[in-house]
Tab-separated table of N, CA, C and O in Angstrom:
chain	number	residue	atom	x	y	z
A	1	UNK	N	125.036	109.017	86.049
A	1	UNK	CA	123.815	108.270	86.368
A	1	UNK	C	122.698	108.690	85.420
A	1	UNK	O	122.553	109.852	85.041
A	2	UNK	N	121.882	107.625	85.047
A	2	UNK	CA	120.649	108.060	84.446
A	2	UNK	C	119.878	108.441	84.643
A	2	UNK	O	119.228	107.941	85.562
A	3	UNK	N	119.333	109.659	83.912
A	3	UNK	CA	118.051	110.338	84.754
A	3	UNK	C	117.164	110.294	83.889
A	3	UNK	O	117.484	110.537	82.726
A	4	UNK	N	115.567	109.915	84.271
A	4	UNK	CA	114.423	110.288	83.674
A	4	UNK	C	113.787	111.392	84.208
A	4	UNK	O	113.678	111.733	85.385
A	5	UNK	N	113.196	112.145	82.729
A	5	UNK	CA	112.577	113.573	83.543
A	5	UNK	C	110.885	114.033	82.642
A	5	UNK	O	110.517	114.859	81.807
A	6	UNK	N	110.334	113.026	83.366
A	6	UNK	CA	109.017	113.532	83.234
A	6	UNK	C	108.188	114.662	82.678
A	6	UNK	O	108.247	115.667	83.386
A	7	UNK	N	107.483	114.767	81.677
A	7	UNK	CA	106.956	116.326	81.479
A	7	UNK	C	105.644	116.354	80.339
A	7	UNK	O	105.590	115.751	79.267
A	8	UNK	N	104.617	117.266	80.956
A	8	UNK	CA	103.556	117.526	79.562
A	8	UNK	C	102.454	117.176	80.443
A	8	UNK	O	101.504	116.945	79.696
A	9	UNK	N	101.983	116.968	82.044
A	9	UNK	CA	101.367	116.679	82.648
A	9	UNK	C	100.517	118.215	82.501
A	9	UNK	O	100.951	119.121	81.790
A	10	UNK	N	99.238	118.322	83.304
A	10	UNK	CA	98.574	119.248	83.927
A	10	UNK	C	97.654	119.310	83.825
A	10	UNK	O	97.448	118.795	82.726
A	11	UNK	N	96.093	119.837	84.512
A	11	UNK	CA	94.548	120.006	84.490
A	11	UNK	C	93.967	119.927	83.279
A	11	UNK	O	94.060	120.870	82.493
A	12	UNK	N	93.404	118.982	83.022
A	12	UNK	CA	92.542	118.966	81.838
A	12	UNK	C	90.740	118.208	82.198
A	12	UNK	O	90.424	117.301	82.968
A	13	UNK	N	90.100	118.844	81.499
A	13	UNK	CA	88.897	118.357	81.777
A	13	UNK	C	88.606	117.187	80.770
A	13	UNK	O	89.178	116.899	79.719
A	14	UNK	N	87.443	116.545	81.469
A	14	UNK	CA	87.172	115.165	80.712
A	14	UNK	C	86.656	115.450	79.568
A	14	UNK	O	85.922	116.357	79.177
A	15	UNK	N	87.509	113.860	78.710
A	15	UNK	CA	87.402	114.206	77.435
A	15	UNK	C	88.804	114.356	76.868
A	15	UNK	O	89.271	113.782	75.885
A	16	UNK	N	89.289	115.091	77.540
A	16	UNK	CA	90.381	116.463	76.774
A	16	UNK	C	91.317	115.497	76.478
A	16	UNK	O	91.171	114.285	76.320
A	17	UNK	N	92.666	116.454	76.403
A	17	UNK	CA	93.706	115.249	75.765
A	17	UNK	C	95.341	115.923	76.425
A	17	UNK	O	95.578	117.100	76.696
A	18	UNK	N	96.051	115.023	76.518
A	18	UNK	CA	97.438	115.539	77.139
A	18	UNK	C	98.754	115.098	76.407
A	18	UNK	O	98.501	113.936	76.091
A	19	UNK	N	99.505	115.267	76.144
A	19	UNK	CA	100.558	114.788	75.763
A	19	UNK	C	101.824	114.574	76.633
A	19	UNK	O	102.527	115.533	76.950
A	20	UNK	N	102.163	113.048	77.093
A	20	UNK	CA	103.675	113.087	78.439
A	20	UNK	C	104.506	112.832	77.332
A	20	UNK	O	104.295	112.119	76.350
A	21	UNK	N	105.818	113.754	77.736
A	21	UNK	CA	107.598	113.141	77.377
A	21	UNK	C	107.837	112.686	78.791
A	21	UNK	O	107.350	113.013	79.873
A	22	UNK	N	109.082	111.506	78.280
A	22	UNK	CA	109.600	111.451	79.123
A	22	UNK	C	111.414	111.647	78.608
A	22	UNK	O	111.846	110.618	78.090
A	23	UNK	N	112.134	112.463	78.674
A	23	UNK	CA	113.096	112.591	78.484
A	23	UNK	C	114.729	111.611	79.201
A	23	UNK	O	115.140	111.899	80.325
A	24	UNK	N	115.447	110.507	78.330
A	24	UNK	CA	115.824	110.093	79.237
A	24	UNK	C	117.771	110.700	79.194
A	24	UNK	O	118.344	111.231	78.242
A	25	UNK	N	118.153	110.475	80.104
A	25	UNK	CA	119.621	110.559	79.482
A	25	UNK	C	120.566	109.389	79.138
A	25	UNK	O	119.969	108.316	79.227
A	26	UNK	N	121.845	109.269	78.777
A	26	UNK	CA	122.681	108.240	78.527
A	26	UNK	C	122.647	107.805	76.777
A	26	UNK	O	121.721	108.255	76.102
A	27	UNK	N	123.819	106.823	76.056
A	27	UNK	CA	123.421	106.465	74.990
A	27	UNK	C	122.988	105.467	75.205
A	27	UNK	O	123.576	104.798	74.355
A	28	UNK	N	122.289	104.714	75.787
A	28	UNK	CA	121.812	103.177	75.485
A	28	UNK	C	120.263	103.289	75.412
A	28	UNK	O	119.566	102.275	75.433
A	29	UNK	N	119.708	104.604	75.322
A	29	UNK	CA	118.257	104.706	75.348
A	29	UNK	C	117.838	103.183	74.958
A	29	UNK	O	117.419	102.238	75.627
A	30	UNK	N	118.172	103.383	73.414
A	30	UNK	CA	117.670	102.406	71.725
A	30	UNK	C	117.872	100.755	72.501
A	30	UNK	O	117.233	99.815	72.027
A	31	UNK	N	118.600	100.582	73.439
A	31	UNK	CA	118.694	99.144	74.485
A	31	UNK	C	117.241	98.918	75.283
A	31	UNK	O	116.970	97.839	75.809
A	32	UNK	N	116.629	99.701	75.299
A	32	UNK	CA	115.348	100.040	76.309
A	32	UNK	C	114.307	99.619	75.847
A	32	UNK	O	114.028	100.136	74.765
A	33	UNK	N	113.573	98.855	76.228
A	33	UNK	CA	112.429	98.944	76.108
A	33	UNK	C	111.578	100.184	77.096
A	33	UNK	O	112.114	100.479	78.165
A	34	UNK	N	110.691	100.657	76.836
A	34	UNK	CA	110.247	101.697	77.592
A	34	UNK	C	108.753	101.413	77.942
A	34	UNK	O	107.890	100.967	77.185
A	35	UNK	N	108.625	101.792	79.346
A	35	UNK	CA	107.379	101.727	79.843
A	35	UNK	C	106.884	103.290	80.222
A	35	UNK	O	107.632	104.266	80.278
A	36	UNK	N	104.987	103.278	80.546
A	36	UNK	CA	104.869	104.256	80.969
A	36	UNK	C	104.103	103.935	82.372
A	36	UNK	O	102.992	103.510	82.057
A	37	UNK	N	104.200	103.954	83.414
A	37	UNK	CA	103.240	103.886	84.722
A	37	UNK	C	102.527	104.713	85.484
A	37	UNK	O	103.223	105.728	85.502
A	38	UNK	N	101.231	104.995	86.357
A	38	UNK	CA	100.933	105.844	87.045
A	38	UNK	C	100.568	105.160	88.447
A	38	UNK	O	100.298	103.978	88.659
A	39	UNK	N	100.648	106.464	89.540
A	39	UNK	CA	100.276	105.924	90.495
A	39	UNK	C	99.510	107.168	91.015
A	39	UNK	O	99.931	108.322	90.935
A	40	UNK	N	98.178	106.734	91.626
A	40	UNK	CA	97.246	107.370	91.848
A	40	UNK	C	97.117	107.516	93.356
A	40	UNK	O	97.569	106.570	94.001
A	41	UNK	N	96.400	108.877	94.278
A	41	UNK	CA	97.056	108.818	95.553
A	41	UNK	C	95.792	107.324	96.152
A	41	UNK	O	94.666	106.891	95.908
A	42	UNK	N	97.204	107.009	97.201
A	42	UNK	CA	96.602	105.776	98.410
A	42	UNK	C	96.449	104.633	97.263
A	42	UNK	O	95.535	103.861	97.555
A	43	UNK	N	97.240	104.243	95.759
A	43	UNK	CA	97.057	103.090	95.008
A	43	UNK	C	98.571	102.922	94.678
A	43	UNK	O	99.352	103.873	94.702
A	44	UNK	N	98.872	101.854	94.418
A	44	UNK	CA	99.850	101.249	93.975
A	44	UNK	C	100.158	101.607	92.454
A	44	UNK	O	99.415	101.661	91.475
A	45	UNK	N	101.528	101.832	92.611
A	45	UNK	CA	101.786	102.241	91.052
A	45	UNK	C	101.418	101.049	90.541
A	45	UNK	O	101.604	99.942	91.045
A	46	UNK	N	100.517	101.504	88.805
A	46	UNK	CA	100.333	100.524	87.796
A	46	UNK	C	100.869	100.644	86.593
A	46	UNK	O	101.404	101.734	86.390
A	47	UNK	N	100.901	99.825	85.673
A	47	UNK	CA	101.481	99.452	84.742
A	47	UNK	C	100.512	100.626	83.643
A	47	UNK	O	99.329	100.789	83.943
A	48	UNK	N	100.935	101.191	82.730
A	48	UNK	CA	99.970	101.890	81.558
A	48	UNK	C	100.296	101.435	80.047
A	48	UNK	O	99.398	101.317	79.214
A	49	UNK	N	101.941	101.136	79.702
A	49	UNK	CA	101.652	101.088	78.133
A	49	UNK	C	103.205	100.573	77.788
A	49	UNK	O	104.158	101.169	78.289
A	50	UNK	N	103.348	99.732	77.137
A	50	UNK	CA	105.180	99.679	76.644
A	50	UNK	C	105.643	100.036	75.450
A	50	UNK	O	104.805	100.398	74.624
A	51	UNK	N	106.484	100.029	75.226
A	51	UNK	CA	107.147	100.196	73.572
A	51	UNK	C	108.108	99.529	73.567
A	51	UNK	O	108.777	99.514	74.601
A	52	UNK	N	108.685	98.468	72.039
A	52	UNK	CA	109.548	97.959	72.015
A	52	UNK	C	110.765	98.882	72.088
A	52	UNK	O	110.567	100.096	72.052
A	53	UNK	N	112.222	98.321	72.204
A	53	UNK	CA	112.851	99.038	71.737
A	53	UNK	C	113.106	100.020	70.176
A	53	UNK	O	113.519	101.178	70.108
A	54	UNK	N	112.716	99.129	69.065
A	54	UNK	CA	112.325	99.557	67.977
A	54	UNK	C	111.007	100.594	67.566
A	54	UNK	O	110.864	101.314	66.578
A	55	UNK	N	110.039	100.339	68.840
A	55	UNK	CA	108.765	101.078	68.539
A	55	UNK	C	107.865	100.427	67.698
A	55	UNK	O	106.872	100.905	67.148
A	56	UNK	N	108.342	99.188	67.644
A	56	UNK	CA	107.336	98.184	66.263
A	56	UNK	C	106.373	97.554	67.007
A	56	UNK	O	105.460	97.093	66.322
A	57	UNK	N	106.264	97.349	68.454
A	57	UNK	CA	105.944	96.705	69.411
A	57	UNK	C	105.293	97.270	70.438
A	57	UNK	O	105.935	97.508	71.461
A	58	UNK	N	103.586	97.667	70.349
A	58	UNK	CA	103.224	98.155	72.145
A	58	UNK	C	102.351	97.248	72.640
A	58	UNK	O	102.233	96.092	72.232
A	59	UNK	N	101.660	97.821	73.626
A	59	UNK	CA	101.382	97.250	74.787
A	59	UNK	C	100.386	97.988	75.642
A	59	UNK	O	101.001	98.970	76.059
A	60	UNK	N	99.243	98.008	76.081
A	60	UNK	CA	98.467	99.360	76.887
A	60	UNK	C	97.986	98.409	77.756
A	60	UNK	O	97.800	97.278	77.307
A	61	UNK	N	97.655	98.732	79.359
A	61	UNK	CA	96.306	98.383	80.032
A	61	UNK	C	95.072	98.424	79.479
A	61	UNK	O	94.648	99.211	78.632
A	62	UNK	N	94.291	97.141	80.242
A	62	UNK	CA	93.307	97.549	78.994
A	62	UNK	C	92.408	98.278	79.480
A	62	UNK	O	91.327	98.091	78.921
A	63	UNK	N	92.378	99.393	80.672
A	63	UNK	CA	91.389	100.544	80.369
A	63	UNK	C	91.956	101.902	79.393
A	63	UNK	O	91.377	102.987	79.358
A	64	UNK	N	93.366	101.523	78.534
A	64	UNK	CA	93.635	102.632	78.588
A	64	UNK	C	93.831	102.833	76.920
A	64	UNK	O	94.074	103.866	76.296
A	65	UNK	N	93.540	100.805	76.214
A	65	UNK	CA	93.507	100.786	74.798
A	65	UNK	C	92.482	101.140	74.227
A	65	UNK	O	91.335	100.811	74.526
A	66	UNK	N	92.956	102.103	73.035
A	66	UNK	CA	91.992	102.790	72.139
A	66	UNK	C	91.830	104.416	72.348
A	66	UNK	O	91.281	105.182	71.556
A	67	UNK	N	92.411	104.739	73.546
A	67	UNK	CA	92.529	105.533	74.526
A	67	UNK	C	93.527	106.488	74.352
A	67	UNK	O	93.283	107.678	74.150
A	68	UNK	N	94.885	105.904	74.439
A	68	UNK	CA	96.014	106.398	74.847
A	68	UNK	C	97.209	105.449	73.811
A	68	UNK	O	97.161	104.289	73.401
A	69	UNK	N	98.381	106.690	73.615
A	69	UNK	CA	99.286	106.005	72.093
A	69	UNK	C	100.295	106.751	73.158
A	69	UNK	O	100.472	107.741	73.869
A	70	UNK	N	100.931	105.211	72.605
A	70	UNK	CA	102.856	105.296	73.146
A	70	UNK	C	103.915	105.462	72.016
A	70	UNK	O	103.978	104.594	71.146
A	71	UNK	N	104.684	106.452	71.991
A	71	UNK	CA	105.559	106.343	70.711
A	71	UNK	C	107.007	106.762	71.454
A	71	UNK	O	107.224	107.175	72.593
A	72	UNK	N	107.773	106.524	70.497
A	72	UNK	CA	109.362	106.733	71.200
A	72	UNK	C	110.146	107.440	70.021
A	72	UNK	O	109.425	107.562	69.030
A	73	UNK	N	111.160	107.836	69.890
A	73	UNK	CA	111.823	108.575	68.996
A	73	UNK	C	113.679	108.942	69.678
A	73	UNK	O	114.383	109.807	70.200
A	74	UNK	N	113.665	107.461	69.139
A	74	UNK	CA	115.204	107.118	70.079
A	74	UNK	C	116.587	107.791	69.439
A	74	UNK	O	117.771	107.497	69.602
A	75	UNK	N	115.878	108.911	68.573
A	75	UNK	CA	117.464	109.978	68.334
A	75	UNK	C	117.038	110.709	69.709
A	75	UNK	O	117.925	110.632	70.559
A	76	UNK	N	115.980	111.340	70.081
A	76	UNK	CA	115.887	112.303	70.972
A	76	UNK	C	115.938	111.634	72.612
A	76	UNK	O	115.707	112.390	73.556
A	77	UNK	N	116.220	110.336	72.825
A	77	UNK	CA	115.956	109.702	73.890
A	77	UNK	C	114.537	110.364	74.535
A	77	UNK	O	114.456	110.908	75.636
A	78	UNK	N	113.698	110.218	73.788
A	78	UNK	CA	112.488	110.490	74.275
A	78	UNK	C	111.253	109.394	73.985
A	78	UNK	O	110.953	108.893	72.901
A	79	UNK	N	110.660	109.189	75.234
A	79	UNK	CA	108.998	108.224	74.767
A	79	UNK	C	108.356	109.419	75.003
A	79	UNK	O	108.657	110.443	75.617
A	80	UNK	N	107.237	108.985	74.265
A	80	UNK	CA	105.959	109.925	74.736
A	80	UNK	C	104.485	109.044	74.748
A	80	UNK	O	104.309	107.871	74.419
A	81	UNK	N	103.535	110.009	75.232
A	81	UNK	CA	102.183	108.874	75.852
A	81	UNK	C	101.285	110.111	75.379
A	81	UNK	O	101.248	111.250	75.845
A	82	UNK	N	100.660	109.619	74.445
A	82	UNK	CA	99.578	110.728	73.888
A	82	UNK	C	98.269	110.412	74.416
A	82	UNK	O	97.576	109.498	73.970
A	83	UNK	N	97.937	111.164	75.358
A	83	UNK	CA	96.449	110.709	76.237
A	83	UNK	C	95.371	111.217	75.725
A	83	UNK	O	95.295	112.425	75.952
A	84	UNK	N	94.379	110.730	75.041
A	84	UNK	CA	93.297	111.493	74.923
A	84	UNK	C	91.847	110.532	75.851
A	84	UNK	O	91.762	109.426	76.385
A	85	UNK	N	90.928	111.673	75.638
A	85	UNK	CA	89.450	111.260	75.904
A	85	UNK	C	89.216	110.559	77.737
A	85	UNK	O	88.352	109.868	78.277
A	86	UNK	N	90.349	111.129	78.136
A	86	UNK	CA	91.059	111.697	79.106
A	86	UNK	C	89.728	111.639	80.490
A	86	UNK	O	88.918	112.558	80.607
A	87	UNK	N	89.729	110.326	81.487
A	87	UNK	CA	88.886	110.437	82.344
A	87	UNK	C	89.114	110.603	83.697
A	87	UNK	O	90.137	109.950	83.900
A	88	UNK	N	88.710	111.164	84.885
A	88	UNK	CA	88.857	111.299	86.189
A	88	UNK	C	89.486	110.342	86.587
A	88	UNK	O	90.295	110.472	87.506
A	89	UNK	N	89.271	109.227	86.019
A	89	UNK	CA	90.341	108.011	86.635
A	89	UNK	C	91.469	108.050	86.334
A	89	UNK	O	92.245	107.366	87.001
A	90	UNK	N	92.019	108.904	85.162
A	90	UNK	CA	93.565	108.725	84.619
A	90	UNK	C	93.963	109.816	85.936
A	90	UNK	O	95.138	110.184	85.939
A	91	UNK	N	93.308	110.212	86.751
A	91	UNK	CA	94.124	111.382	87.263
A	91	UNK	C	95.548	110.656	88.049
A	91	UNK	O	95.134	109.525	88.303
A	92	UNK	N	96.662	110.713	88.438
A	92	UNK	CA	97.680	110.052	88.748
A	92	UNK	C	99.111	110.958	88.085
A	92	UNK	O	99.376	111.874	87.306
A	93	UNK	N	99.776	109.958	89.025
A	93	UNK	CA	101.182	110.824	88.708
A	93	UNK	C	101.711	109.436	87.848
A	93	UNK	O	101.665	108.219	88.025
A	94	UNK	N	102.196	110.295	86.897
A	94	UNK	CA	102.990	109.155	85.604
A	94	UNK	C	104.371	109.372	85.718
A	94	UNK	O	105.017	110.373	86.029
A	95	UNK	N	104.875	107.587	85.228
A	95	UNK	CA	106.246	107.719	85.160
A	95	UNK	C	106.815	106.963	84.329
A	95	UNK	O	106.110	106.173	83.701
A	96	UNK	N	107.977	106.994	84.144
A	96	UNK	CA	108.301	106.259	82.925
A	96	UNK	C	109.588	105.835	83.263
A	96	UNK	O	110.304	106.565	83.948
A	97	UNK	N	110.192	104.112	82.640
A	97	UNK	CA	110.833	103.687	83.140
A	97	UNK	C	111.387	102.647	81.950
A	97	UNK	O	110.737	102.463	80.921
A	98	UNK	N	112.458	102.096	82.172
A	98	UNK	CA	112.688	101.211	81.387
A	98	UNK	C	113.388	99.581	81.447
A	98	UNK	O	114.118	99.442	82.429
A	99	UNK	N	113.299	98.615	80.749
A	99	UNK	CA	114.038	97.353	80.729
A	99	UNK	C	115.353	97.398	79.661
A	99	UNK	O	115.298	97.856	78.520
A	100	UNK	N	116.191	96.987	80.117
A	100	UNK	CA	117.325	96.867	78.944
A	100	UNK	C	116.983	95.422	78.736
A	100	UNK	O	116.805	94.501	79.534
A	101	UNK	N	116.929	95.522	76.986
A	101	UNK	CA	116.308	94.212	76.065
A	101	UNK	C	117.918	92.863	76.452
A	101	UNK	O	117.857	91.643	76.604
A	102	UNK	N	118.705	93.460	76.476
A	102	UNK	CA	119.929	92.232	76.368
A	102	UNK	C	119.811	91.701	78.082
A	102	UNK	O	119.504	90.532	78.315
A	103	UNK	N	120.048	92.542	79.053
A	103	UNK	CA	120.659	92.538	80.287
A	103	UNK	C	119.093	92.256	81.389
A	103	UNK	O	119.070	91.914	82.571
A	104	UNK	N	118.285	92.463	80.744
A	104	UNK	CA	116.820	92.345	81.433
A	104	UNK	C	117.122	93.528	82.738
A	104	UNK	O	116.477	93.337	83.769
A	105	UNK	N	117.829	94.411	82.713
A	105	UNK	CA	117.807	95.304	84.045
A	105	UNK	C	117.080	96.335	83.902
A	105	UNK	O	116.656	96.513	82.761
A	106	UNK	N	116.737	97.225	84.838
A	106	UNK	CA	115.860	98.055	84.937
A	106	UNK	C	116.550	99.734	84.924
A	106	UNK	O	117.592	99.951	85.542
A	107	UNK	N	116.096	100.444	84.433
A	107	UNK	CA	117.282	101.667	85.177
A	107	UNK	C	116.448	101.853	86.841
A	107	UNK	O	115.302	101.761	87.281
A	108	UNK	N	117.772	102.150	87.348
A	108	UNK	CA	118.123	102.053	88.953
A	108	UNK	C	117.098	103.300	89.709
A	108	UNK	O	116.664	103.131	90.848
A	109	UNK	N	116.900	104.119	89.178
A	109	UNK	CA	115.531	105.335	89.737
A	109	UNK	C	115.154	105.622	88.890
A	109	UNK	O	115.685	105.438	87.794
A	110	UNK	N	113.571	106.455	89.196
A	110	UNK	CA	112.506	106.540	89.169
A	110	UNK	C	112.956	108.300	88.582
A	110	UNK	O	114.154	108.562	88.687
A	111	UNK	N	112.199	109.232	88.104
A	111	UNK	CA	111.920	110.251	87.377
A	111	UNK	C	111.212	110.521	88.426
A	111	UNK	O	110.810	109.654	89.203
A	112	UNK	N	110.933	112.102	88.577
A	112	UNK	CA	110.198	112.901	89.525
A	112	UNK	C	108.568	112.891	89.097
A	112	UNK	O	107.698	113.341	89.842
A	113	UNK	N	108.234	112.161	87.449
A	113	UNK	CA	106.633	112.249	87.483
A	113	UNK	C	106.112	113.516	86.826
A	113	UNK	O	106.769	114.538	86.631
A	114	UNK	N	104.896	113.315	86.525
A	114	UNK	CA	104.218	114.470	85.939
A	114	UNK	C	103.107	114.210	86.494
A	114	UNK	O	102.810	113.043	86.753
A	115	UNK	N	102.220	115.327	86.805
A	115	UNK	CA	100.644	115.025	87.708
A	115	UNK	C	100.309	115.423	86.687
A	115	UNK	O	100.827	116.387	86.122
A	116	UNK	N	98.943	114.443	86.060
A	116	UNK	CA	97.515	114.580	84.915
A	116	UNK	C	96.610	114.872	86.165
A	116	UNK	O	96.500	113.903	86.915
A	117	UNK	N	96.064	115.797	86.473
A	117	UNK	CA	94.715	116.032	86.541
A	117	UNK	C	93.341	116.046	86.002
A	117	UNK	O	93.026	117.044	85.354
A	118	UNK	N	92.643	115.293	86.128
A	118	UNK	CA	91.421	115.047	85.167
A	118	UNK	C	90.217	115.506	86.150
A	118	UNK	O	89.908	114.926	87.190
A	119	UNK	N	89.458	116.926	85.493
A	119	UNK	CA	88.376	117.126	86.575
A	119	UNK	C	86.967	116.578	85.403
A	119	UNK	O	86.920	116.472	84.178
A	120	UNK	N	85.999	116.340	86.456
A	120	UNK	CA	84.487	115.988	85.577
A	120	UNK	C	83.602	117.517	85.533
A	120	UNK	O	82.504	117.578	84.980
């Protein structure tokens, strides 16, 4: 089974800057398009940023463009979400997930998350 495993979260003050992996397993990473999401407590997980499968291709919310860079590096089955300038509102647990580009499916669970803390 495929697992995503979240990581690079933790307390940073505003402003500051964070860097998430998300590490995935299996070979079909490079099939993926990859997303990144957060969900903040008592809110509905939201959408944050995509990458094509190639990486030629993103995508951000728009509180989060100009903001925050999505990159992928599909020898290591890894995305990553480079957060900077980093505000009390990003605080949330992030996750990362993906679409397979041929099959339109999703992988089947969710990653345990990384908590960003953002204090003012």
């Amino acid at each position: 089974q495929v697992q995503l495993i979240e990581s690079g979260g933790g307390l940073v003050q505003a402003g500051g800057s964070l860097r998430l992996s998300c590490a995935v397993s299996g070979r079909t990473f490079s099939n993926y398009v990859m997303g990144w999401f957060r969900q903040a407590p008592g809110k509905e997980r939201e959408f944050v940023s995509f990458i094509s499968w190639s990486g030629g291709s993103t995508d951000y919310a728009d509180s989060m463009k100009g903001r925050f860079t999505i990159s992928r590096d599909n020898a290591k089955n890894t995305v990553y979400l480079q957060m900077n300038n980093l505000k009390p509102e990003d605080t949330a647990v992030y996750y990362c997930n993906g679409r397979n580009r041929f099959s339109g499916s999703y992988y089947s669970s969710w990653g345990q998350g990384t908590q960003v803390t953002v204090s003012s």
